[in-house]
Amino acid sequence: MTYREVSPRARRLPEYQGTTEAEGGTVDRLGAGPSSPPADVHEQGDRIPEENTDDRYERIAELLEAARSGRPDGMDELVEELTPLLWHVARAQGLDHTSCADVVQTTWLNLLRSLAGIHTPSALTAWLVTTTKREAWRARDAQRQELPSAEEGFADSTVDEGTPDQQVLAADQRKRLWQAVHRLPLRCQELIRVVAFTPRPDYGVVAARLGMPRGSIGPTRGRCLAKLRDLLTSETEGGWV
Amino acid sequence: MGVTTMRPLGPASANEPLDEVDFLILDQVRELYTQADPPPVDLVERIRLAVSMAGACEPLARRREVLAAGMRGTDQRRLITFDAESVTVMISVQPNRDGTVRIDGWLTPPAGHPVELRTARIRMRTTADADGRFVLDGVKPGTAQLVVRPLRGRSVTTPAIVL
């Protein structure tokens, strides 16, 4: 099998195609990676080289500017854009749903007081991820861990799009992806899960804020993603990639 | 894109730059968790509400400290202090047996200002005594914020806190 199978598979799973085409032009430019994250949460000086952006990053930059100038729609849309990321940061700490909802909400409320010192989307992402994780730790002390197990999830799930053939294929791929993710070490599971919801230029910043060593992901693949990719590609029957 | 067509087979190296296969995998991981473990459907709306309440055009008091008192055995009080230019609000938050919360508050400098507690659903009003003390009892736990409305001068609101 070769990597050239990406394109045919993208056609089989329509949700891939737009993403691949829309963002394909930025892939090569990601090589330089974000600058190193600030050592302290209050130091919000990270700057991303201008060429190192994508559409989502630029959109967040605009929303941040709007929020900083006091426009409520800016903050509203930032909340919508980045709450999923923060949700998964909190959930990856093993917190239950109720606590995670509180944690994410508290993080956003705390942001209101810190907004004046946050100038870039990367600084915003870093601040939000760090604060969410810290709040989650606080909340976690008060409850037992409730980690989703590998048995949950997609064992019996189906997808509701496409022809029956496509459904079987997509369900099978999801199940295998789910199983592969859960064969990773827990720290890798957390990293992959959170990074999947992170604006691309911020992968490295977010990994650092999750306490991962430098180079865990972005600009290079890093060990966690390399391992996941190997798990997926090593299965030859109906290969994943 | 033909970028990857000449790639050799074999294990993916951790030191290679991210390519579109990696982005494809991450896209699919995002899709996976979006379906497997999504945030509550109303979470974004709840947060927007809390943010809009906290974002009123009143001066925002800053939270100075959060102390779990915990000095007397099962004491579960939390002491929280909010500082604004015109007033300092210190509150003790204590759970009641019935699941509600009692808030004992002190205003400094002491004054008989009206005090309001706002949540997404209700507003509770009381007035501090001449020593600046006030009590709000039977409060349902959840996100709430306090607003001090001096008889003269501008109102001060605290950030929303989780009671």
mmCIF file of C-alpha atoms in Angstrom:
data_model
loop_
_atom_site.group_PDB
_atom_site.id
_atom_site.type_symbol
_atom_site.label_atom_id
_atom_site.label_comp_id
_atom_site.label_asym_id
_atom_site.label_seq_id
_atom_site.Cartn_x
_atom_site.Cartn_y
_atom_site.Cartn_z
ATOM 1 C CA MET A 1 0.000 0.000 0.000
ATOM 2 C CA THR A 2 1.181 3.479 -0.658
ATOM 3 C CA TYR A 3 0.211 6.850 0.585
ATOM 4 C CA ARG A 4 -1.258 7.689 -2.759
ATOM 5 C CA GLU A 5 -4.402 5.958 -1.560
ATOM 6 C CA VAL A 6 -5.253 9.055 0.389
ATOM 7 C CA SER A 7 -7.111 10.618 -2.464
ATOM 8 C CA PRO A 8 -9.403 7.696 -3.311
ATOM 9 C CA ARG A 9 -10.221 7.310 0.334
ATOM 10 C CA ALA A 10 -10.957 10.968 0.646
ATOM 11 C CA ARG A 11 -13.555 10.445 -2.035
ATOM 12 C CA ARG A 12 -15.094 7.599 -0.112
ATOM 13 C CA LEU A 13 -15.419 9.737 2.998
ATOM 14 C CA PRO A 14 -16.824 13.044 1.812
ATOM 15 C CA GLU A 15 -15.992 14.891 5.028
ATOM 16 C CA TYR A 16 -12.300 14.578 4.259
ATOM 17 C CA GLN A 17 -12.336 16.161 0.913
ATOM 18 C CA GLY A 18 -13.170 19.708 1.746
ATOM 19 C CA THR A 19 -10.708 19.744 4.558
ATOM 20 C CA THR A 20 -7.924 18.298 2.485
ATOM 21 C CA GLU A 21 -8.423 20.704 -0.360
ATOM 22 C CA ALA A 22 -9.158 23.755 1.685
ATOM 23 C CA GLU A 23 -6.143 23.351 3.891
ATOM 24 C CA GLY A 24 -3.792 21.613 1.536
ATOM 25 C CA GLY A 25 -2.121 24.836 0.603
ATOM 26 C CA THR A 26 -0.930 25.409 4.126
ATOM 27 C CA VAL A 27 0.669 22.037 4.718
ATOM 28 C CA ASP A 28 4.103 22.868 3.450
ATOM 29 C CA ARG A 29 4.198 26.118 5.295
ATOM 30 C CA LEU A 30 3.677 24.487 8.638
ATOM 31 C CA GLY A 31 7.242 23.293 8.648
ATOM 32 C CA ALA A 32 8.673 26.151 10.644
ATOM 33 C CA GLY A 33 6.247 25.611 13.515
ATOM 34 C CA PRO A 34 5.224 28.056 16.174
ATOM 35 C CA SER A 35 7.798 29.743 18.299
ATOM 36 C CA SER A 36 8.454 28.273 21.684
ATOM 37 C CA PRO A 37 5.648 28.825 24.170
ATOM 38 C CA PRO A 38 6.055 31.262 27.012
ATOM 39 C CA ALA A 39 7.345 29.798 30.226
ATOM 40 C CA ASP A 40 4.592 31.335 32.287
ATOM 41 C CA VAL A 41 0.890 31.598 31.690
ATOM 42 C CA HIS A 42 0.919 35.324 32.265
ATOM 43 C CA GLU A 43 3.535 35.868 29.656
ATOM 44 C CA GLN A 44 1.555 36.099 26.475
ATOM 45 C CA GLY A 45 4.205 37.090 24.014
ATOM 46 C CA ASP A 46 4.150 34.160 21.616
ATOM 47 C CA ARG A 47 4.284 35.340 18.075
ATOM 48 C CA ILE A 48 3.585 33.194 15.108
ATOM 49 C CA PRO A 49 5.330 34.052 11.872
ATOM 50 C CA GLU A 50 2.754 35.499 9.568
ATOM 51 C CA GLU A 51 3.082 32.834 6.917
ATOM 52 C CA ASN A 52 2.377 30.208 9.556
ATOM 53 C CA THR A 53 -1.340 30.672 9.679
ATOM 54 C CA ASP A 54 -4.430 29.104 8.262
ATOM 55 C CA ASP A 55 -8.038 30.195 7.807
ATOM 56 C CA ARG A 56 -9.152 29.109 11.245
ATOM 57 C CA TYR A 57 -6.211 30.846 12.882
ATOM 58 C CA GLU A 58 -6.970 34.077 11.064
ATOM 59 C CA ARG A 59 -10.626 33.843 11.966
ATOM 60 C CA ILE A 60 -9.733 33.410 15.638
ATOM 61 C CA ALA A 61 -7.405 36.388 15.353
ATOM 62 C CA GLU A 62 -10.291 38.528 14.121
ATOM 63 C CA LEU A 63 -12.639 37.290 16.821
ATOM 64 C CA LEU A 64 -10.018 37.904 19.480
ATOM 65 C CA GLU A 65 -9.553 41.456 18.280
ATOM 66 C CA ALA A 66 -13.319 41.977 18.355
ATOM 67 C CA ALA A 67 -13.596 40.539 21.856
ATOM 68 C CA ARG A 68 -10.693 42.656 23.068
ATOM 69 C CA SER A 69 -12.378 45.771 21.804
ATOM 70 C CA GLY A 70 -15.469 44.837 23.791
ATOM 71 C CA ARG A 71 -17.740 43.535 21.046
ATOM 72 C CA PRO A 72 -19.932 40.827 22.551
ATOM 73 C CA ASP A 73 -20.287 38.962 19.255
ATOM 74 C CA GLY A 74 -16.522 38.491 19.204
ATOM 75 C CA MET A 75 -16.560 36.746 22.549
ATOM 76 C CA ASP A 76 -19.695 34.781 21.630
ATOM 77 C CA GLU A 77 -18.052 33.361 18.562
ATOM 78 C CA LEU A 78 -14.776 32.647 20.325
ATOM 79 C CA VAL A 79 -16.760 30.634 22.866
ATOM 80 C CA GLU A 80 -18.348 28.642 20.078
ATOM 81 C CA GLU A 81 -15.078 28.165 18.217
ATOM 82 C CA LEU A 82 -12.899 27.030 21.103
ATOM 83 C CA THR A 83 -15.241 25.414 23.629
ATOM 84 C CA PRO A 84 -14.918 21.972 21.960
ATOM 85 C CA LEU A 85 -11.137 22.145 22.366
ATOM 86 C CA LEU A 86 -11.463 23.035 26.049
ATOM 87 C CA TRP A 87 -14.089 20.373 26.585
ATOM 88 C CA HIS A 88 -11.694 17.712 25.378
ATOM 89 C CA VAL A 89 -8.821 19.141 27.393
ATOM 90 C CA ALA A 90 -11.007 18.741 30.489
ATOM 91 C CA ARG A 91 -12.443 15.359 29.517
ATOM 92 C CA ALA A 92 -8.957 14.004 28.835
ATOM 93 C CA GLN A 93 -8.195 14.649 32.519
ATOM 94 C CA GLY A 94 -10.783 12.042 33.451
ATOM 95 C CA LEU A 95 -13.480 14.386 34.739
ATOM 96 C CA ASP A 96 -17.193 13.652 34.512
ATOM 97 C CA HIS A 97 -19.488 15.669 32.253
ATOM 98 C CA THR A 98 -20.862 18.012 34.895
ATOM 99 C CA SER A 99 -17.464 18.926 36.223
ATOM 100 C CA CYS A 100 -16.093 19.450 32.723
ATOM 101 C CA ALA A 101 -18.930 21.818 31.890
ATOM 102 C CA ASP A 102 -18.161 23.839 35.033
ATOM 103 C CA VAL A 103 -14.451 23.796 34.320
ATOM 104 C CA VAL A 104 -14.866 25.091 30.776
ATOM 105 C CA GLN A 105 -17.304 27.756 31.900
ATOM 106 C CA THR A 106 -15.038 28.907 34.699
ATOM 107 C CA THR A 107 -12.161 29.125 32.241
ATOM 108 C CA TRP A 108 -14.111 31.443 29.946
ATOM 109 C CA LEU A 109 -15.217 33.634 32.831
ATOM 110 C CA ASN A 110 -11.652 33.888 34.044
ATOM 111 C CA LEU A 111 -10.572 34.842 30.545
ATOM 112 C CA LEU A 112 -12.596 38.042 30.791
ATOM 113 C CA ARG A 113 -10.151 39.303 33.369
ATOM 114 C CA SER A 114 -7.079 38.322 31.388
ATOM 115 C CA LEU A 115 -8.153 39.337 27.924
ATOM 116 C CA ALA A 116 -6.274 42.608 28.017
ATOM 117 C CA GLY A 117 -2.954 40.789 28.139
ATOM 118 C CA ILE A 118 -3.660 38.316 25.342
ATOM 119 C CA HIS A 119 -2.760 39.547 21.876
ATOM 120 C CA THR A 120 -2.456 36.542 19.569
ATOM 121 C CA PRO A 121 -4.575 33.462 18.879
ATOM 122 C CA SER A 122 -1.666 31.301 20.019
ATOM 123 C CA ALA A 123 -1.471 33.145 23.308
ATOM 124 C CA LEU A 124 -5.230 32.751 23.645
ATOM 125 C CA THR A 125 -5.147 29.018 22.931
ATOM 126 C CA ALA A 126 -2.239 28.533 25.301
ATOM 127 C CA TRP A 127 -3.946 30.507 28.061
ATOM 128 C CA LEU A 128 -7.239 28.671 27.641
ATOM 129 C CA VAL A 129 -5.663 25.217 27.538
ATOM 130 C CA THR A 130 -3.492 25.886 30.568
ATOM 131 C CA THR A 131 -6.338 27.372 32.583
ATOM 132 C CA THR A 132 -8.710 24.560 31.639
ATOM 133 C CA LYS A 133 -6.202 21.926 32.624
ATOM 134 C CA ARG A 134 -5.501 23.659 35.922
ATOM 135 C CA GLU A 135 -9.201 24.030 36.715
ATOM 136 C CA ALA A 136 -9.710 20.393 35.749
ATOM 137 C CA TRP A 137 -6.997 19.278 38.149
ATOM 138 C CA ARG A 138 -8.668 21.254 40.886
ATOM 139 C CA ALA A 139 -12.023 19.666 40.176
ATOM 140 C CA ARG A 140 -10.511 16.226 39.758
ATOM 141 C CA ASP A 141 -9.231 16.230 43.303
ATOM 142 C CA ALA A 142 -12.854 16.255 44.427
ATOM 143 C CA GLN A 143 -14.068 13.265 42.504
ATOM 144 C CA ARG A 144 -13.209 9.820 41.361
ATOM 145 C CA GLN A 145 -11.861 9.451 37.888
ATOM 146 C CA GLU A 146 -14.263 8.454 35.192
ATOM 147 C CA LEU A 147 -12.155 7.539 32.203
ATOM 148 C CA PRO A 148 -13.959 6.367 29.134
ATOM 149 C CA SER A 149 -12.797 2.851 28.365
ATOM 150 C CA ALA A 150 -11.864 1.394 25.021
ATOM 151 C CA GLU A 151 -15.016 -0.696 25.142
ATOM 152 C CA GLU A 152 -17.214 2.350 24.891
ATOM 153 C CA GLY A 153 -17.664 4.308 21.749
ATOM 154 C CA PHE A 154 -17.950 2.894 18.305
ATOM 155 C CA ALA A 155 -18.193 -0.819 18.746
ATOM 156 C CA ASP A 156 -21.815 -0.836 17.599
ATOM 157 C CA SER A 157 -22.177 2.524 16.015
ATOM 158 C CA THR A 158 -23.216 3.230 12.483
ATOM 159 C CA VAL A 159 -23.013 6.343 10.412
ATOM 160 C CA ASP A 160 -26.033 7.915 8.889
ATOM 161 C CA GLU A 161 -24.670 9.014 5.552
ATOM 162 C CA GLY A 162 -23.836 7.465 2.274
ATOM 163 C CA THR A 163 -24.735 4.169 0.695
ATOM 164 C CA PRO A 164 -24.809 0.971 2.777
ATOM 165 C CA ASP A 165 -21.357 0.065 1.452
ATOM 166 C CA GLN A 166 -19.965 3.398 2.481
ATOM 167 C CA GLN A 167 -21.600 3.090 5.854
ATOM 168 C CA VAL A 168 -19.975 -0.246 6.538
ATOM 169 C CA LEU A 169 -16.633 1.074 5.440
ATOM 170 C CA ALA A 170 -16.850 4.267 7.471
ATOM 171 C CA ALA A 171 -18.087 2.448 10.582
ATOM 172 C CA ASP A 172 -15.267 -0.050 10.253
ATOM 173 C CA GLN A 173 -12.693 2.721 9.898
ATOM 174 C CA ARG A 174 -14.019 4.543 12.908
ATOM 175 C CA LYS A 175 -14.011 1.439 15.017
ATOM 176 C CA ARG A 176 -10.452 0.718 14.033
ATOM 177 C CA LEU A 177 -9.375 4.273 14.665
ATOM 178 C CA TRP A 178 -11.035 4.158 18.076
ATOM 179 C CA GLN A 179 -9.222 0.943 18.927
ATOM 180 C CA ALA A 180 -5.914 2.273 17.633
ATOM 181 C CA VAL A 181 -6.212 5.468 19.664
ATOM 182 C CA HIS A 182 -6.874 3.431 22.785
ATOM 183 C CA ARG A 183 -3.789 1.318 22.213
ATOM 184 C CA LEU A 184 -1.675 4.440 22.667
ATOM 185 C CA PRO A 185 -0.229 5.396 26.052
ATOM 186 C CA LEU A 186 -2.637 7.620 27.994
ATOM 187 C CA ARG A 187 -0.498 10.707 27.513
ATOM 188 C CA CYS A 188 -0.531 10.152 23.772
ATOM 189 C CA GLN A 189 -4.303 9.673 23.824
ATOM 190 C CA GLU A 190 -4.678 13.004 25.579
ATOM 191 C CA LEU A 191 -2.293 14.741 23.189
ATOM 192 C CA ILE A 192 -3.882 13.368 20.016
ATOM 193 C CA ARG A 193 -7.398 14.036 21.254
ATOM 194 C CA VAL A 194 -6.692 17.637 22.215
ATOM 195 C CA VAL A 195 -4.521 18.471 19.219
ATOM 196 C CA ALA A 196 -7.280 17.228 16.916
ATOM 197 C CA PHE A 197 -9.362 20.172 18.125
ATOM 198 C CA THR A 198 -6.530 22.697 18.039
ATOM 199 C CA PRO A 199 -5.895 25.294 15.321
ATOM 200 C CA ARG A 200 -2.954 23.935 13.339
ATOM 201 C CA PRO A 201 -0.388 26.628 14.011
ATOM 202 C CA ASP A 202 -0.886 26.013 17.737
ATOM 203 C CA TYR A 203 -0.112 22.292 17.899
ATOM 204 C CA GLY A 204 3.292 22.821 19.463
ATOM 205 C CA VAL A 205 2.048 25.443 21.904
ATOM 206 C CA VAL A 206 -0.789 23.225 23.061
ATOM 207 C CA ALA A 207 1.428 20.148 23.392
ATOM 208 C CA ALA A 208 3.788 22.156 25.576
ATOM 209 C CA ARG A 209 0.892 23.333 27.729
ATOM 210 C CA LEU A 210 -0.215 19.738 28.157
ATOM 211 C CA GLY A 211 3.194 19.065 29.609
ATOM 212 C CA MET A 212 4.526 17.145 26.633
ATOM 213 C CA PRO A 213 8.196 17.445 25.700
ATOM 214 C CA ARG A 214 9.121 19.647 22.770
ATOM 215 C CA GLY A 215 8.673 18.035 19.399
ATOM 216 C CA SER A 216 5.731 15.940 20.596
ATOM 217 C CA ILE A 217 3.839 17.266 17.648
ATOM 218 C CA GLY A 218 4.409 20.119 15.239
ATOM 219 C CA PRO A 219 6.386 20.970 13.258
ATOM 220 C CA THR A 220 7.311 17.280 13.169
ATOM 221 C CA ARG A 221 4.939 14.400 13.573
ATOM 222 C CA GLY A 222 6.134 13.394 16.993
ATOM 223 C CA ARG A 223 6.083 9.957 18.513
ATOM 224 C CA CYS A 224 2.405 9.810 19.457
ATOM 225 C CA LEU A 225 1.091 10.542 16.002
ATOM 226 C CA ALA A 226 3.778 8.387 14.376
ATOM 227 C CA LYS A 227 2.674 5.501 16.578
ATOM 228 C CA LEU A 228 -0.986 6.032 15.771
ATOM 229 C CA ARG A 229 -0.201 6.239 12.085
ATOM 230 C CA ASP A 230 1.774 3.026 12.255
ATOM 231 C CA LEU A 231 -1.059 1.279 14.069
ATOM 232 C CA LEU A 232 -3.430 2.350 11.317
ATOM 233 C CA THR A 233 -1.158 1.600 8.374
ATOM 234 C CA SER A 234 0.085 -1.744 9.677
ATOM 235 C CA GLU A 235 -3.342 -3.272 9.191
ATOM 236 C CA THR A 236 -3.283 -4.284 5.568
ATOM 237 C CA GLU A 237 -6.846 -5.487 5.134
ATOM 238 C CA GLY A 238 -8.917 -2.501 4.154
ATOM 239 C CA GLY A 239 -5.972 -0.352 5.138
ATOM 240 C CA TRP A 240 -6.660 2.882 6.909
ATOM 241 C CA VAL A 241 -4.168 4.994 5.036
ATOM 242 C CA MET B 1 -1.876 17.057 -4.103
ATOM 243 C CA GLY B 2 0.949 14.817 -5.220
ATOM 244 C CA VAL B 3 3.203 15.585 -2.320
ATOM 245 C CA THR B 4 3.147 12.114 -0.827
ATOM 246 C CA THR B 5 3.146 9.940 -3.909
ATOM 247 C CA MET B 6 6.863 9.174 -3.735
ATOM 248 C CA ARG B 7 6.945 8.375 -0.040
ATOM 249 C CA PRO B 8 8.646 5.136 0.909
ATOM 250 C CA LEU B 9 6.722 2.506 2.795
ATOM 251 C CA GLY B 10 7.610 1.705 6.343
ATOM 252 C CA PRO B 11 7.044 3.041 9.814
ATOM 253 C CA ALA B 12 6.276 6.720 10.050
ATOM 254 C CA SER B 13 9.153 8.657 11.549
ATOM 255 C CA ALA B 14 8.459 10.935 14.476
ATOM 256 C CA ASN B 15 10.960 13.395 13.055
ATOM 257 C CA GLU B 16 9.272 13.961 9.727
ATOM 258 C CA PRO B 17 7.184 17.062 9.131
ATOM 259 C CA LEU B 18 3.446 16.642 9.444
ATOM 260 C CA ASP B 19 1.926 15.779 6.072
ATOM 261 C CA GLU B 20 -1.614 15.548 4.835
ATOM 262 C CA VAL B 21 -1.990 11.963 5.977
ATOM 263 C CA ASP B 22 -1.332 13.156 9.512
ATOM 264 C CA PHE B 23 -3.863 15.937 9.109
ATOM 265 C CA LEU B 24 -6.315 13.407 7.715
ATOM 266 C CA ILE B 25 -5.839 11.198 10.762
ATOM 267 C CA LEU B 26 -6.287 14.168 13.093
ATOM 268 C CA ASP B 27 -9.406 15.238 11.211
ATOM 269 C CA GLN B 28 -10.808 11.782 11.701
ATOM 270 C CA VAL B 29 -9.843 11.737 15.382
ATOM 271 C CA ARG B 30 -11.703 15.015 15.779
ATOM 272 C CA GLU B 31 -14.713 13.518 14.033
ATOM 273 C CA LEU B 32 -14.480 10.479 16.282
ATOM 274 C CA TYR B 33 -14.496 12.422 19.540
ATOM 275 C CA THR B 34 -17.071 14.871 18.263
ATOM 276 C CA GLN B 35 -19.434 11.916 17.988
ATOM 277 C CA ALA B 36 -18.221 9.834 20.913
ATOM 278 C CA ASP B 37 -17.952 12.473 23.606
ATOM 279 C CA PRO B 38 -19.408 15.827 22.578
ATOM 280 C CA PRO B 39 -19.887 18.711 25.009
ATOM 281 C CA PRO B 40 -23.446 19.125 26.335
ATOM 282 C CA VAL B 41 -25.533 20.688 23.577
ATOM 283 C CA ASP B 42 -26.353 23.723 25.711
ATOM 284 C CA LEU B 43 -22.827 24.331 26.986
ATOM 285 C CA VAL B 44 -21.944 27.076 24.528
ATOM 286 C CA GLU B 45 -25.214 28.881 25.307
ATOM 287 C CA ARG B 46 -24.658 28.573 29.052
ATOM 288 C CA ILE B 47 -21.167 29.983 28.751
ATOM 289 C CA ARG B 48 -22.348 32.847 26.570
ATOM 290 C CA LEU B 49 -24.963 33.710 29.153
ATOM 291 C CA ALA B 50 -22.465 33.624 31.995
ATOM 292 C CA VAL B 51 -20.023 35.688 29.963
ATOM 293 C CA SER B 52 -22.656 38.253 29.054
ATOM 294 C CA MET B 53 -23.749 38.583 32.673
ATOM 295 C CA ALA B 54 -20.170 38.998 33.771
ATOM 296 C CA GLY B 55 -19.463 41.379 30.942
ATOM 297 C CA ALA B 56 -21.842 44.072 32.101
ATOM 298 C CA CYS B 57 -20.501 47.574 31.798
ATOM 299 C CA GLU B 58 -19.988 47.814 35.529
ATOM 300 C CA PRO B 59 -16.513 47.750 37.040
ATOM 301 C CA LEU B 60 -15.460 44.172 37.559
ATOM 302 C CA ALA B 61 -14.164 43.217 40.967
ATOM 303 C CA ARG B 62 -11.138 40.938 40.838
ATOM 304 C CA ARG B 63 -11.005 37.742 42.773
ATOM 305 C CA ARG B 64 -8.116 38.006 45.196
ATOM 306 C CA GLU B 65 -8.110 34.640 46.846
ATOM 307 C CA VAL B 66 -10.030 31.451 47.247
ATOM 308 C CA LEU B 67 -9.476 29.714 50.524
ATOM 309 C CA ALA B 68 -10.931 26.429 51.582
ATOM 310 C CA ALA B 69 -11.337 27.173 55.265
ATOM 311 C CA GLY B 70 -11.439 23.550 56.354
ATOM 312 C CA MET B 71 -9.967 24.306 59.742
ATOM 313 C CA ARG B 72 -12.686 22.685 61.780
ATOM 314 C CA GLY B 73 -13.094 19.152 60.589
ATOM 315 C CA THR B 74 -15.952 18.994 58.132
ATOM 316 C CA ASP B 75 -16.074 22.752 57.599
ATOM 317 C CA GLN B 76 -16.624 23.168 53.862
ATOM 318 C CA ARG B 77 -16.689 26.933 53.726
ATOM 319 C CA ARG B 78 -14.960 28.760 50.937
ATOM 320 C CA LEU B 79 -13.760 32.283 51.521
ATOM 321 C CA ILE B 80 -13.533 34.446 48.445
ATOM 322 C CA THR B 81 -12.492 38.080 48.302
ATOM 323 C CA PHE B 82 -13.282 40.419 45.441
ATOM 324 C CA ASP B 83 -11.502 43.735 45.163
ATOM 325 C CA ALA B 84 -12.769 46.731 43.256
ATOM 326 C CA GLU B 85 -11.626 50.318 43.552
ATOM 327 C CA SER B 86 -14.615 51.450 45.550
ATOM 328 C CA VAL B 87 -15.411 48.403 47.629
ATOM 329 C CA THR B 88 -14.077 45.045 48.746
ATOM 330 C CA VAL B 89 -16.504 42.144 48.985
ATOM 331 C CA MET B 90 -15.598 39.153 51.096
ATOM 332 C CA ILE B 91 -17.930 36.176 51.057
ATOM 333 C CA SER B 92 -18.090 32.891 52.853
ATOM 334 C CA VAL B 93 -19.875 30.202 50.864
ATOM 335 C CA GLN B 94 -21.196 27.317 52.898
ATOM 336 C CA PRO B 95 -23.256 24.347 51.728
ATOM 337 C CA ASN B 96 -26.536 23.694 53.548
ATOM 338 C CA ARG B 97 -27.784 20.209 54.324
ATOM 339 C CA ASP B 98 -30.585 20.579 51.785
ATOM 340 C CA GLY B 99 -28.161 21.117 48.930
ATOM 341 C CA THR B 100 -28.540 24.878 48.788
ATOM 342 C CA VAL B 101 -25.803 27.312 49.687
ATOM 343 C CA ARG B 102 -25.556 30.076 52.298
ATOM 344 C CA ILE B 103 -23.523 33.160 51.537
ATOM 345 C CA ASP B 104 -22.322 35.429 54.336
ATOM 346 C CA GLY B 105 -20.835 38.622 53.006
ATOM 347 C CA TRP B 106 -18.971 41.676 54.277
ATOM 348 C CA LEU B 107 -18.516 44.949 52.456
ATOM 349 C CA THR B 108 -15.494 47.126 53.120
ATOM 350 C CA PRO B 109 -15.706 50.020 53.744
ATOM 351 C CA PRO B 110 -18.837 49.052 55.668
ATOM 352 C CA ALA B 111 -22.038 50.539 54.303
ATOM 353 C CA GLY B 112 -25.666 49.547 53.912
ATOM 354 C CA HIS B 113 -25.519 49.022 50.161
ATOM 355 C CA PRO B 114 -28.044 46.939 48.234
ATOM 356 C CA VAL B 115 -26.557 43.628 47.142
ATOM 357 C CA GLU B 116 -27.842 41.389 44.362
ATOM 358 C CA LEU B 117 -27.052 37.800 43.458
ATOM 359 C CA ARG B 118 -27.568 36.912 39.801
ATOM 360 C CA THR B 119 -27.758 33.495 38.254
ATOM 361 C CA ALA B 120 -29.017 32.443 34.846
ATOM 362 C CA ARG B 121 -32.511 32.033 36.301
ATOM 363 C CA ILE B 122 -33.006 34.212 39.326
ATOM 364 C CA ARG B 123 -32.026 37.401 41.046
ATOM 365 C CA MET B 124 -31.904 37.609 44.845
ATOM 366 C CA ARG B 125 -31.732 40.997 46.490
ATOM 367 C CA THR B 126 -30.787 42.013 49.986
ATOM 368 C CA THR B 127 -29.246 44.997 51.718
ATOM 369 C CA ALA B 128 -26.119 45.008 53.811
ATOM 370 C CA ASP B 129 -26.429 46.320 57.374
ATOM 371 C CA ALA B 130 -24.556 49.335 58.663
ATOM 372 C CA ASP B 131 -21.532 47.124 59.328
ATOM 373 C CA GLY B 132 -21.545 46.007 55.718
ATOM 374 C CA ARG B 133 -22.767 42.502 56.521
ATOM 375 C CA PHE B 134 -25.292 40.642 54.416
ATOM 376 C CA VAL B 135 -26.661 37.112 54.115
ATOM 377 C CA LEU B 136 -28.067 35.283 51.100
ATOM 378 C CA ASP B 137 -29.414 31.891 52.093
ATOM 379 C CA GLY B 138 -31.082 29.051 50.231
ATOM 380 C CA VAL B 139 -29.118 29.765 47.061
ATOM 381 C CA LYS B 140 -29.135 26.976 44.520
ATOM 382 C CA PRO B 141 -25.619 25.884 43.544
ATOM 383 C CA GLY B 142 -24.431 26.944 40.130
ATOM 384 C CA THR B 143 -22.864 29.851 38.359
ATOM 385 C CA ALA B 144 -23.637 33.167 39.998
ATOM 386 C CA GLN B 145 -22.280 36.624 40.410
ATOM 387 C CA LEU B 146 -22.718 39.344 42.996
ATOM 388 C CA VAL B 147 -23.537 42.937 42.239
ATOM 389 C CA VAL B 148 -23.085 45.643 44.847
ATOM 390 C CA ARG B 149 -25.163 48.709 44.087
ATOM 391 C CA PRO B 150 -23.990 51.635 46.191
ATOM 392 C CA LEU B 151 -26.614 54.277 46.846
ATOM 393 C CA ARG B 152 -24.183 56.689 45.257
ATOM 394 C CA GLY B 153 -21.616 55.766 42.699
ATOM 395 C CA ARG B 154 -21.321 52.942 40.215
ATOM 396 C CA SER B 155 -22.295 49.354 40.729
ATOM 397 C CA VAL B 156 -19.594 46.752 41.097
ATOM 398 C CA THR B 157 -19.994 43.224 39.815
ATOM 399 C CA THR B 158 -17.920 40.181 40.645
ATOM 400 C CA PRO B 159 -16.950 37.646 38.047
ATOM 401 C CA ALA B 160 -19.380 34.745 37.914
ATOM 402 C CA ILE B 161 -18.340 32.030 40.312
ATOM 403 C CA VAL B 162 -19.478 28.485 40.704
ATOM 404 C CA LEU B 163 -21.240 28.157 44.051
#
